[in-house]
Each structure stands twice: as C-alpha cells, then as structure tokens.
Short mmCIF file of C-alpha atoms and ligand atoms in Angstrom, two decimals:
data_model
loop_
_atom_site.label_atom_id
_atom_site.label_comp_id
_atom_site.label_asym_id
_atom_site.label_seq_id
_atom_site.Cartn_x
_atom_site.Cartn_y
_atom_site.Cartn_z
CA MET A 1 -13.07 39.60 -66.59
CA PRO A 2 -10.88 36.70 -67.72
CA THR A 3 -11.87 35.13 -71.02
CA TYR A 4 -12.69 31.45 -71.37
CA PRO A 5 -12.98 29.17 -74.40
CA SER A 6 -16.51 28.45 -75.61
CA ARG A 7 -15.76 24.73 -75.97
CA VAL A 8 -13.53 22.33 -74.03
CA THR A 9 -12.50 18.79 -74.96
CA VAL A 10 -12.79 16.40 -72.02
CA TYR A 11 -10.33 13.51 -72.25
CA GLU A 12 -11.59 10.65 -70.05
CA VAL A 13 -8.95 8.54 -68.29
CA GLY A 14 -11.16 6.58 -65.84
CA PRO A 15 -10.80 3.12 -67.41
CA ARG A 16 -6.99 3.51 -67.34
CA ASP A 17 -5.81 6.02 -64.71
CA GLY A 18 -8.92 5.35 -62.64
CA LEU A 19 -8.62 1.58 -62.51
CA GLN A 20 -4.83 1.15 -62.50
CA ASN A 21 -4.59 1.94 -58.81
CA GLU A 22 -7.54 -0.08 -57.52
CA ALA A 23 -6.94 -3.08 -55.29
CA ARG A 24 -10.04 -4.89 -56.53
CA HIS A 25 -9.72 -6.64 -59.89
CA VAL A 26 -12.32 -5.49 -62.40
CA PRO A 27 -13.23 -8.19 -64.95
CA VAL A 28 -12.78 -7.42 -68.63
CA GLU A 29 -16.54 -7.39 -69.30
CA ASP A 30 -17.09 -4.68 -66.67
CA ARG A 31 -14.19 -2.63 -68.04
CA VAL A 32 -15.76 -2.88 -71.51
CA ARG A 33 -19.19 -1.89 -70.24
CA TYR A 34 -17.68 1.07 -68.35
CA ILE A 35 -15.84 2.31 -71.48
CA GLU A 36 -18.97 1.93 -73.61
CA MET A 37 -21.06 3.87 -71.07
CA LEU A 38 -18.50 6.69 -71.09
CA ALA A 39 -18.45 6.71 -74.89
CA ASP A 40 -22.26 6.83 -74.92
CA ALA A 41 -22.08 9.88 -72.65
CA GLY A 42 -20.50 11.80 -75.55
CA LEU A 43 -16.89 11.79 -74.34
CA PRO A 44 -14.68 12.14 -77.42
CA PHE A 45 -11.69 10.33 -75.84
CA VAL A 46 -11.92 7.35 -73.49
CA GLU A 47 -8.52 5.96 -72.50
CA ALA A 48 -9.18 2.24 -72.63
CA GLY A 49 -6.15 0.50 -71.13
CA ALA A 50 -2.38 0.14 -70.99
CA PHE A 51 0.10 -2.21 -72.64
CA VAL A 52 2.58 -1.99 -69.81
CA SER A 53 4.22 -4.83 -67.90
CA PRO A 54 1.49 -6.83 -66.14
CA LYS A 55 4.00 -7.31 -63.31
CA ALA A 56 4.22 -3.52 -62.91
CA VAL A 57 0.46 -2.83 -63.18
CA PRO A 58 -1.62 -6.03 -62.99
CA GLN A 59 -4.87 -4.01 -63.17
CA MET A 60 -4.20 -3.25 -66.84
CA ALA A 61 -3.63 -6.89 -67.84
CA GLY A 62 -6.27 -7.94 -70.36
CA SER A 63 -6.24 -4.60 -72.20
CA ASP A 64 -6.04 -6.63 -75.44
CA GLU A 65 -9.26 -8.46 -74.47
CA VAL A 66 -10.87 -5.13 -73.61
CA LEU A 67 -10.08 -3.71 -77.07
CA ALA A 68 -11.25 -6.91 -78.77
CA ALA A 69 -14.62 -6.88 -76.98
CA LEU A 70 -15.29 -3.16 -77.31
CA HIS A 71 -18.00 -1.92 -79.68
CA ARG A 72 -16.25 1.19 -80.86
CA LYS A 73 -18.11 4.32 -81.90
CA GLU A 74 -16.73 6.22 -84.89
CA SER A 75 -16.96 9.52 -83.05
CA VAL A 76 -14.84 8.31 -80.11
CA ARG A 77 -11.10 7.66 -79.80
CA TYR A 78 -9.88 4.96 -77.42
CA PRO A 79 -6.17 5.57 -76.66
CA VAL A 80 -4.01 3.09 -74.75
CA LEU A 81 -0.73 3.68 -72.90
CA VAL A 82 2.46 2.15 -74.30
CA PRO A 83 5.82 2.48 -72.54
CA ASN A 84 8.11 0.92 -75.18
CA GLU A 85 8.32 -0.99 -78.49
CA ARG A 86 7.02 -4.18 -76.86
CA GLY A 87 3.95 -2.31 -75.66
CA MET A 88 3.42 -0.80 -79.10
CA GLU A 89 3.62 -4.21 -80.76
CA ARG A 90 1.05 -5.55 -78.30
CA ALA A 91 -1.19 -2.50 -78.86
CA LEU A 92 -1.02 -2.95 -82.63
CA ALA A 93 -1.79 -6.66 -82.36
CA ALA A 94 -4.83 -5.77 -80.23
CA GLY A 95 -6.09 -3.31 -82.85
CA ALA A 96 -5.37 -0.05 -81.01
CA SER A 97 -5.89 3.02 -83.18
CA ASP A 98 -4.62 5.64 -80.72
CA VAL A 99 -1.71 5.41 -78.27
CA ALA A 100 -0.02 7.49 -75.59
CA VAL A 101 3.57 7.42 -74.35
CA PHE A 102 4.40 8.61 -70.86
CA THR A 103 7.43 10.00 -69.09
CA ALA A 104 8.02 12.66 -66.45
CA ALA A 105 9.79 15.90 -65.62
CA SER A 106 11.70 14.41 -62.66
CA GLU A 107 14.29 11.62 -62.79
CA SER A 108 13.34 9.76 -59.58
CA PHE A 109 9.71 9.36 -60.57
CA THR A 110 10.65 8.26 -64.09
CA ARG A 111 12.93 5.61 -62.60
CA ALA A 112 10.22 4.37 -60.21
CA ASN A 113 7.48 4.41 -62.84
CA ILE A 114 9.16 3.08 -65.99
CA ASN A 115 12.65 2.07 -64.81
CA ALA A 116 14.47 4.51 -67.08
CA THR A 117 16.08 7.93 -67.09
CA ILE A 118 14.07 10.65 -68.82
CA ALA A 119 16.51 10.54 -71.77
CA GLU A 120 16.21 6.73 -71.99
CA SER A 121 12.42 7.00 -71.93
CA ILE A 122 12.51 9.30 -74.97
CA GLU A 123 14.81 6.79 -76.73
CA ASN A 124 12.35 3.98 -75.86
CA PHE A 125 9.59 6.03 -77.53
CA ARG A 126 11.43 6.32 -80.89
CA PRO A 127 10.46 2.85 -82.12
CA VAL A 128 6.93 3.49 -80.80
CA ALA A 129 6.73 6.70 -82.86
CA ARG A 130 8.16 4.91 -85.92
CA LEU A 131 5.61 2.08 -85.72
CA ALA A 132 2.83 4.57 -85.07
CA GLN A 133 3.76 6.55 -88.17
CA GLN A 134 3.86 3.36 -90.26
CA HIS A 135 0.36 2.45 -89.08
CA ASN A 136 -1.01 5.98 -89.17
CA ILE A 137 -1.71 6.01 -85.43
CA PRO A 138 -1.71 9.28 -83.47
CA VAL A 139 0.58 9.38 -80.42
CA ARG A 140 -0.14 11.48 -77.35
CA GLY A 141 2.61 12.24 -74.79
CA TYR A 142 2.28 12.57 -71.03
CA VAL A 143 4.65 14.57 -68.82
CA SER A 144 4.11 13.50 -65.21
CA THR A 145 5.29 15.29 -62.05
CA ALA A 146 5.01 18.64 -63.84
CA LEU A 147 3.92 20.45 -60.65
CA GLY A 148 5.95 18.44 -58.16
CA CYS A 149 7.55 15.04 -57.62
CA PRO A 150 6.78 12.59 -54.78
CA TYR A 151 10.53 11.93 -54.39
CA GLU A 152 12.21 15.26 -55.34
CA GLY A 153 9.61 17.90 -54.43
CA TYR A 154 9.91 21.07 -56.52
CA VAL A 155 10.12 20.61 -60.29
CA ALA A 156 11.37 23.55 -62.38
CA PRO A 157 9.10 24.68 -65.26
CA GLU A 158 12.18 24.49 -67.55
CA ALA A 159 12.39 20.74 -66.87
CA VAL A 160 8.74 20.35 -67.97
CA VAL A 161 9.40 22.39 -71.13
CA ARG A 162 12.47 20.26 -71.98
CA VAL A 163 10.58 16.96 -71.77
CA ALA A 164 7.44 18.28 -73.47
CA SER A 165 9.55 19.68 -76.33
CA ALA A 166 11.35 16.33 -76.72
CA LEU A 167 7.94 14.63 -77.05
CA VAL A 168 6.78 17.19 -79.61
CA GLU A 169 10.00 16.58 -81.61
CA LEU A 170 9.16 12.89 -81.51
CA GLY A 171 5.88 13.70 -83.28
CA VAL A 172 3.20 13.58 -80.57
CA TRP A 173 0.03 15.49 -81.50
CA GLN A 174 -0.62 16.59 -77.92
CA VAL A 175 1.27 16.76 -74.62
CA SER A 176 -0.67 16.22 -71.42
CA ILE A 177 0.89 18.05 -68.49
CA GLY A 178 0.31 15.98 -65.37
CA ASP A 179 0.11 17.02 -61.73
CA THR A 180 0.57 13.37 -60.77
CA ILE A 181 0.39 13.88 -57.01
CA GLY A 182 -2.00 16.82 -56.92
CA VAL A 183 0.32 19.40 -55.35
CA GLY A 184 -0.21 22.18 -57.90
CA THR A 185 -1.88 25.51 -57.23
CA PRO A 186 -2.92 28.16 -59.79
CA ALA A 187 0.40 30.00 -59.28
CA GLY A 188 2.42 26.89 -60.17
CA VAL A 189 0.13 26.07 -63.09
CA GLU A 190 0.53 29.58 -64.46
CA ALA A 191 4.33 29.35 -64.16
CA VAL A 192 4.50 26.00 -65.97
CA LEU A 193 1.98 26.87 -68.69
CA SER A 194 3.52 30.25 -69.46
CA ALA A 195 6.90 28.57 -69.87
CA LEU A 196 5.32 25.90 -72.09
CA VAL A 197 3.29 28.16 -74.38
CA SER A 198 6.43 30.09 -75.31
CA GLU A 199 7.68 26.86 -76.96
CA ILE A 200 4.58 24.80 -77.80
CA PRO A 201 1.24 26.03 -79.22
CA ALA A 202 -1.49 26.09 -76.56
CA ASP A 203 -3.74 23.89 -78.72
CA MET A 204 -1.16 21.08 -78.44
CA ILE A 205 -1.25 21.18 -74.64
CA ALA A 206 -3.68 19.34 -72.35
CA VAL A 207 -3.80 19.46 -68.55
CA HIS A 208 -4.14 16.45 -66.25
CA PHE A 209 -4.84 17.23 -62.61
CA HIS A 210 -5.17 14.97 -59.60
CA ASP A 211 -7.39 16.46 -56.90
CA THR A 212 -5.36 15.28 -53.92
CA ARG A 213 -5.42 18.66 -52.18
CA GLY A 214 -8.63 20.06 -53.67
CA THR A 215 -6.96 22.41 -56.16
CA ALA A 216 -7.80 20.63 -59.43
CA LEU A 217 -10.75 22.81 -60.52
CA ALA A 218 -8.90 26.00 -59.62
CA ASN A 219 -6.01 24.71 -61.72
CA VAL A 220 -8.36 23.98 -64.63
CA LEU A 221 -9.76 27.51 -64.45
CA THR A 222 -6.25 28.95 -64.58
CA SER A 223 -5.43 26.70 -67.56
CA LEU A 224 -8.58 27.81 -69.44
CA GLN A 225 -7.58 31.43 -68.89
CA MET A 226 -4.29 30.54 -70.57
CA ALA A 227 -6.07 29.21 -73.71
CA ILE A 228 -5.80 25.50 -72.88
CA THR A 229 -8.87 23.68 -74.23
CA THR A 230 -8.26 19.99 -73.44
CA VAL A 231 -8.69 18.73 -69.88
CA ASP A 232 -8.14 15.15 -68.65
CA SER A 233 -10.45 13.78 -65.98
CA SER A 234 -11.65 10.51 -64.53
CA SER A 235 -15.26 9.56 -63.92
CA ALA A 236 -16.14 9.16 -60.21
CA GLY A 237 -12.79 10.82 -59.39
CA LEU A 238 -11.04 7.47 -59.40
CA GLY A 239 -7.36 7.28 -59.99
CA GLY A 240 -3.78 7.52 -58.95
CA CYS A 241 -0.46 6.12 -59.96
CA PRO A 242 0.93 3.01 -58.26
CA TYR A 243 4.40 4.62 -58.40
CA ALA A 244 3.36 7.94 -56.87
CA PRO A 245 2.85 7.41 -53.14
CA GLY A 246 -0.02 9.52 -51.84
CA ALA A 247 -1.48 10.26 -55.28
CA SER A 248 -5.24 10.18 -54.89
CA GLY A 249 -8.01 10.49 -57.41
CA ASN A 250 -7.98 12.40 -60.63
CA LEU A 251 -10.17 15.42 -61.08
CA ALA A 252 -13.63 13.88 -61.38
CA THR A 253 -15.28 14.17 -64.80
CA GLU A 254 -18.64 15.04 -63.22
CA ASP A 255 -17.11 17.90 -61.22
CA LEU A 256 -15.33 19.22 -64.30
CA LEU A 257 -18.52 19.03 -66.40
CA TYR A 258 -20.59 20.71 -63.69
CA MET A 259 -18.20 23.68 -63.62
CA LEU A 260 -17.80 23.95 -67.41
CA HIS A 261 -21.51 23.66 -68.18
CA GLY A 262 -22.31 26.18 -65.42
CA MET A 263 -19.94 28.58 -67.18
CA ASN A 264 -21.71 27.97 -70.52
CA ILE A 265 -18.69 26.15 -71.89
CA ASP A 266 -19.76 23.42 -74.28
CA THR A 267 -18.33 19.88 -73.99
CA GLY A 268 -20.86 17.73 -75.86
CA VAL A 269 -20.90 15.40 -72.84
CA SER A 270 -23.93 14.35 -70.78
CA ILE A 271 -23.20 14.71 -67.06
CA GLU A 272 -26.11 12.36 -66.24
CA LYS A 273 -24.68 9.59 -68.41
CA VAL A 274 -21.19 10.05 -66.96
CA ALA A 275 -22.81 9.79 -63.50
CA GLU A 276 -24.41 6.47 -64.52
CA ALA A 277 -21.01 5.18 -65.65
CA SER A 278 -19.49 6.32 -62.34
CA PHE A 279 -22.17 4.51 -60.32
CA PHE A 280 -21.65 1.41 -62.44
CA ILE A 281 -17.86 1.27 -61.96
CA THR A 282 -17.88 2.19 -58.28
CA GLY A 283 -20.49 -0.55 -57.79
CA ALA A 284 -18.11 -3.00 -59.46
CA LEU A 285 -15.31 -1.76 -57.18
CA GLY A 286 -17.45 -1.92 -54.05
CA ARG A 287 -16.98 1.74 -53.20
CA ARG A 288 -18.66 5.13 -53.52
CA PRO A 289 -17.91 7.79 -56.17
CA GLU A 290 -15.30 10.32 -55.02
CA SER A 291 -16.77 13.18 -57.03
CA LYS A 292 -18.26 16.11 -55.16
CA PHE A 293 -21.10 16.18 -57.70
CA LEU A 294 -22.23 12.64 -56.90
CA GLN A 295 -21.68 13.07 -53.16
CA ALA A 296 -24.02 16.07 -53.30
CA PHE A 297 -26.47 14.03 -55.39
CA ALA A 298 -26.42 11.21 -52.81
CA ALA A 299 -26.88 13.70 -49.94
CA GLY A 300 -29.83 15.27 -51.84
CA ALA A 301 -31.41 11.83 -52.29
CA ARG A 302 -31.02 11.12 -48.56
CA GLN A 303 -32.61 14.49 -47.68
CA ALA A 304 -35.49 13.76 -50.06
CA ASP A 305 -35.96 10.32 -48.44
CA ALA A 306 -35.93 11.87 -44.96
CA ALA A 307 -38.59 14.41 -46.03
CA HIS A 308 -41.03 11.58 -46.96
P1 HMG B 15 11.56 -3.11 -66.93
O1 HMG B 15 11.48 -4.16 -65.86
O2 HMG B 15 12.67 -2.16 -66.86
O3 HMG B 15 11.52 -3.72 -68.40
O4 HMG B 15 10.15 -2.36 -66.94
P2 HMG B 15 12.37 -4.78 -69.15
O5 HMG B 15 12.46 -4.31 -70.57
O6 HMG B 15 13.64 -5.07 -68.40
O7 HMG B 15 11.41 -6.06 -69.09
C1 HMG B 15 11.10 -6.70 -67.87
C2 HMG B 15 9.93 -7.65 -68.10
O8 HMG B 15 8.77 -6.90 -68.50
C3 HMG B 15 10.19 -8.64 -69.23
O9 HMG B 15 9.42 -9.81 -68.93
C4 HMG B 15 9.56 -7.97 -70.42
O10 HMG B 15 9.17 -8.84 -71.43
C5 HMG B 15 8.34 -7.33 -69.79
P3 HMG B 15 10.09 -11.07 -68.18
O11 HMG B 15 11.23 -11.49 -69.09
O12 HMG B 15 10.57 -10.58 -66.83
O13 HMG B 15 8.96 -12.06 -68.09
N1 HMG B 15 7.86 -6.16 -70.53
C6 HMG B 15 6.60 -6.02 -70.94
N2 HMG B 15 5.51 -6.81 -70.82
C7 HMG B 15 4.36 -6.36 -71.35
N3 HMG B 15 4.25 -5.17 -71.97
C8 HMG B 15 5.30 -4.35 -72.11
C9 HMG B 15 6.54 -4.78 -71.58
N4 HMG B 15 7.76 -4.23 -71.54
C10 HMG B 15 8.56 -5.08 -70.91
N5 HMG B 15 5.17 -3.19 -72.72
C11 HMG B 15 8.43 -1.08 -68.03
C12 HMG B 15 9.92 -1.27 -67.79
C13 HMG B 15 8.26 0.27 -68.69
C14 HMG B 15 7.95 -2.19 -68.94
C15 HMG B 15 7.67 -1.17 -66.66
O14 HMG B 15 8.31 -0.35 -65.72
C16 HMG B 15 6.23 -0.75 -66.80
O15 HMG B 15 5.44 -1.44 -67.43
N6 HMG B 15 5.84 0.38 -66.17
C17 HMG B 15 4.48 0.90 -66.31
C18 HMG B 15 4.14 1.74 -65.14
C19 HMG B 15 2.76 2.32 -65.31
O16 HMG B 15 1.95 1.84 -66.09
N7 HMG B 15 2.46 3.38 -64.53
C20 HMG B 15 1.18 4.03 -64.57
C21 HMG B 15 0.95 4.84 -65.80
S1 HMG B 15 1.71 6.45 -65.76
C22 HMG B 15 0.56 7.45 -64.92
O17 HMG B 15 -0.36 6.97 -64.34
C23 HMG B 15 0.69 8.96 -64.99
C24 HMG B 15 -0.32 9.61 -65.92
O18 HMG B 15 -1.66 9.34 -65.53
C25 HMG B 15 -0.12 11.13 -65.92
C26 HMG B 15 0.01 11.73 -64.52
O19 HMG B 15 -0.89 11.58 -63.70
O20 HMG B 15 1.05 12.35 -64.29
C27 HMG B 15 -0.15 9.11 -67.36
MG1 MG B 16 -2.71 10.44 -63.84
#
C-alpha cells in the first residue's frame, strides 16, 4: 500500500486564480466576503488578490481595497501575486503580509503572461525579494506550465527544475508547481516531482492542478505518495489563466477535501463552510459551482425534492 501524509495543507486560490478569469466583475465587498468565508472555513492560506497590471487582468483591480477592507484572522495568511517591483510597492502600500511571484517553465507562456523571458522574470523578482526581506514578508514562487504549455506542448522536467531552483535561490519559502492547462497525468507528475525532489526538499514544494481533463485528483494522489503535503485548490472549481487558452477551472477545494477527509487525512478545513463560500461566490457570478461535490449535493437535493 502506498503511504500518505496524515495532514495536508490546503492553499486556497479561489479569490485570485478563481476570479481572475471571470467575465463578470465581482465588487470589492463580495470579494472581501468570499475571502472571509473561506478563512472562517479554516483554510490556512487564502490568496486574496494580485498587484498586476489592471490592463492585463482587470478582474484583480481593487486588490488594495480588498486588503484594506478585510478583517484578517491571525491564523490565516492572505498572499497576493506580484509580478515586479511596481507590484511589490503597491502590495506593501496596501498592507500585504505575504506575496507570491510567478513565472513559468516555458518561454512562450512566460512571454504571453508577463511579457518577459524566464530569465528576465527572475531578474524582475530580485527587487521584489529584496523589498520582501526588508519588510519581513514571505515570498512564494509559482512555476506555471510545469506539465505542458498551451503554445509549446511538452515541457521537460529539467526545465521545471531549473526555474524552481532559481526561485529557491531567490529566497522563496515554497515553490508551487502548476499544471496551468490541466494536461498532466500521474506519469507526468511523477516524472516532474522526482526530478524536483532531487534538488529541492519535498516540504518546500506545493502542487497546483487545473482539472481541465479530469486528472487533478489523480495527480494529487500521486503527489501525496511522493511526500508533497501542500495542495493548491479553488473553491467551486473556479479558475483559469487569461493567458492560457483552454485552461479551465482549478481543482475544486470541496473535491480535494472530500477525498482527503475520506482518506483520514487531516486538513483542519470545514467542507460545509467551503461549500457555503462556493455557493456565495457562484451566486455573485451568476453561475453554478463546478465542483463534483456540489453537483452531487445539488442532484441529491433535487432527488429529495422529487421524493416529496
Ligand atoms: P508590461 O506591459 O511588459 O509592463 O507588462 P511594463 O513594465 O512595460 O508596463 C506597462 C504598463 O503597466 C505601465 O503602465 C506600467 O506602469 C504598468 P502605463 O504606463 O501603460 O499606464 N504596470 C503595472 N501596473 C500595476 N501593477 C503592476 C504593474 N507593472 C507594470 N505591477 C506585467 C508586464 C507583468 C506588468 C503584465 O504582463 C502583467 O501584469 N501580467 C499579469 C498576468 C497575470 O496576472 N496572469 C495571471 C496570473 S498567473 C496564473 O494564473 C498561473 C498560476 O495560477 C499558476 C498556474 O496555474 O500555473 C499562478
Ligand atoms: Mg492557476
């Protein structure tokens, strides 16, 4: 039997990755309420916004207002994305106490997403890391397109290791390995993670799966077998990247929690409260939750209604 960790850290990206791709504008007060509901559910990390160009991602405009209005819990960290020094200055001015930089393992996606080469992106992060150190702010690093690129296709595990190692040298406390377009399978995940753990300790690695082709939970299981204990997910299964054509929702937090709790793996998170947050935000977006867990819940409710 494979062995699994007894506890997993769930890193919630719904208010950032989930909302950045939505056509409908979500007002600041609803974004704040959504983040607070997720924090109340016991999630230890709730990614709260992004200090990127509002021309590039208009959905994340107002992240400063979100941080200002948020009632923060001491037990929860609220990271925000920053792509460059300008973003870091804005994040600091808004009172951010956790940030994340993001680049990718393929050149074409990095160009489309942040208008830089991979090497330039690392240079752009140096002043971010310097400012973060001065202000005692932890920096997370994302490596997108780790299992495949929407423009280039196959991405070699060595390319992922190179970028992740450059981020670790920069001083990030954790690297999140992203399957941005949801093309990964357990075989690919195993190849990338085995290459990574030979260079970077497993406890510094997180996994970030998009469920575009239904393989996200299988990929999580493979990652847990390889001693990874932090998993990114998005409530209601919202998400995508505006610069990754065809990228659909992230792995849904409810689906992840259902699997982990069913395996007796502790997360400290209430699935019911995450479900409430998912209903709230999908209501604000005028759509239904994408998660299998809530689709089954809705089907159960309909069956119960029909039985009466
Ligand atoms: P650029 O056009 O090359 O930047 O964009 P620039 O330095 O030439 O500046 C152009 C304009 O943007 C200027 O304004 C700057 O002031 C402004 P103008 O003079 O034209 O009025 N600007 C900024 N404004 C606000 N905040 C800033 C900032 N920087 C410059 N920080 C840039 C380069 C990186 C800024 C742009 O491409 C950008 O913002 N990209 C963000 C894209 C993004 O957010 N993508 C989604 C997140 S990544 C993701 O989802 C993947 C992940 O989930 C993991 C996975 O799934 O794989 C993390
Ligand atoms: Mg993502």
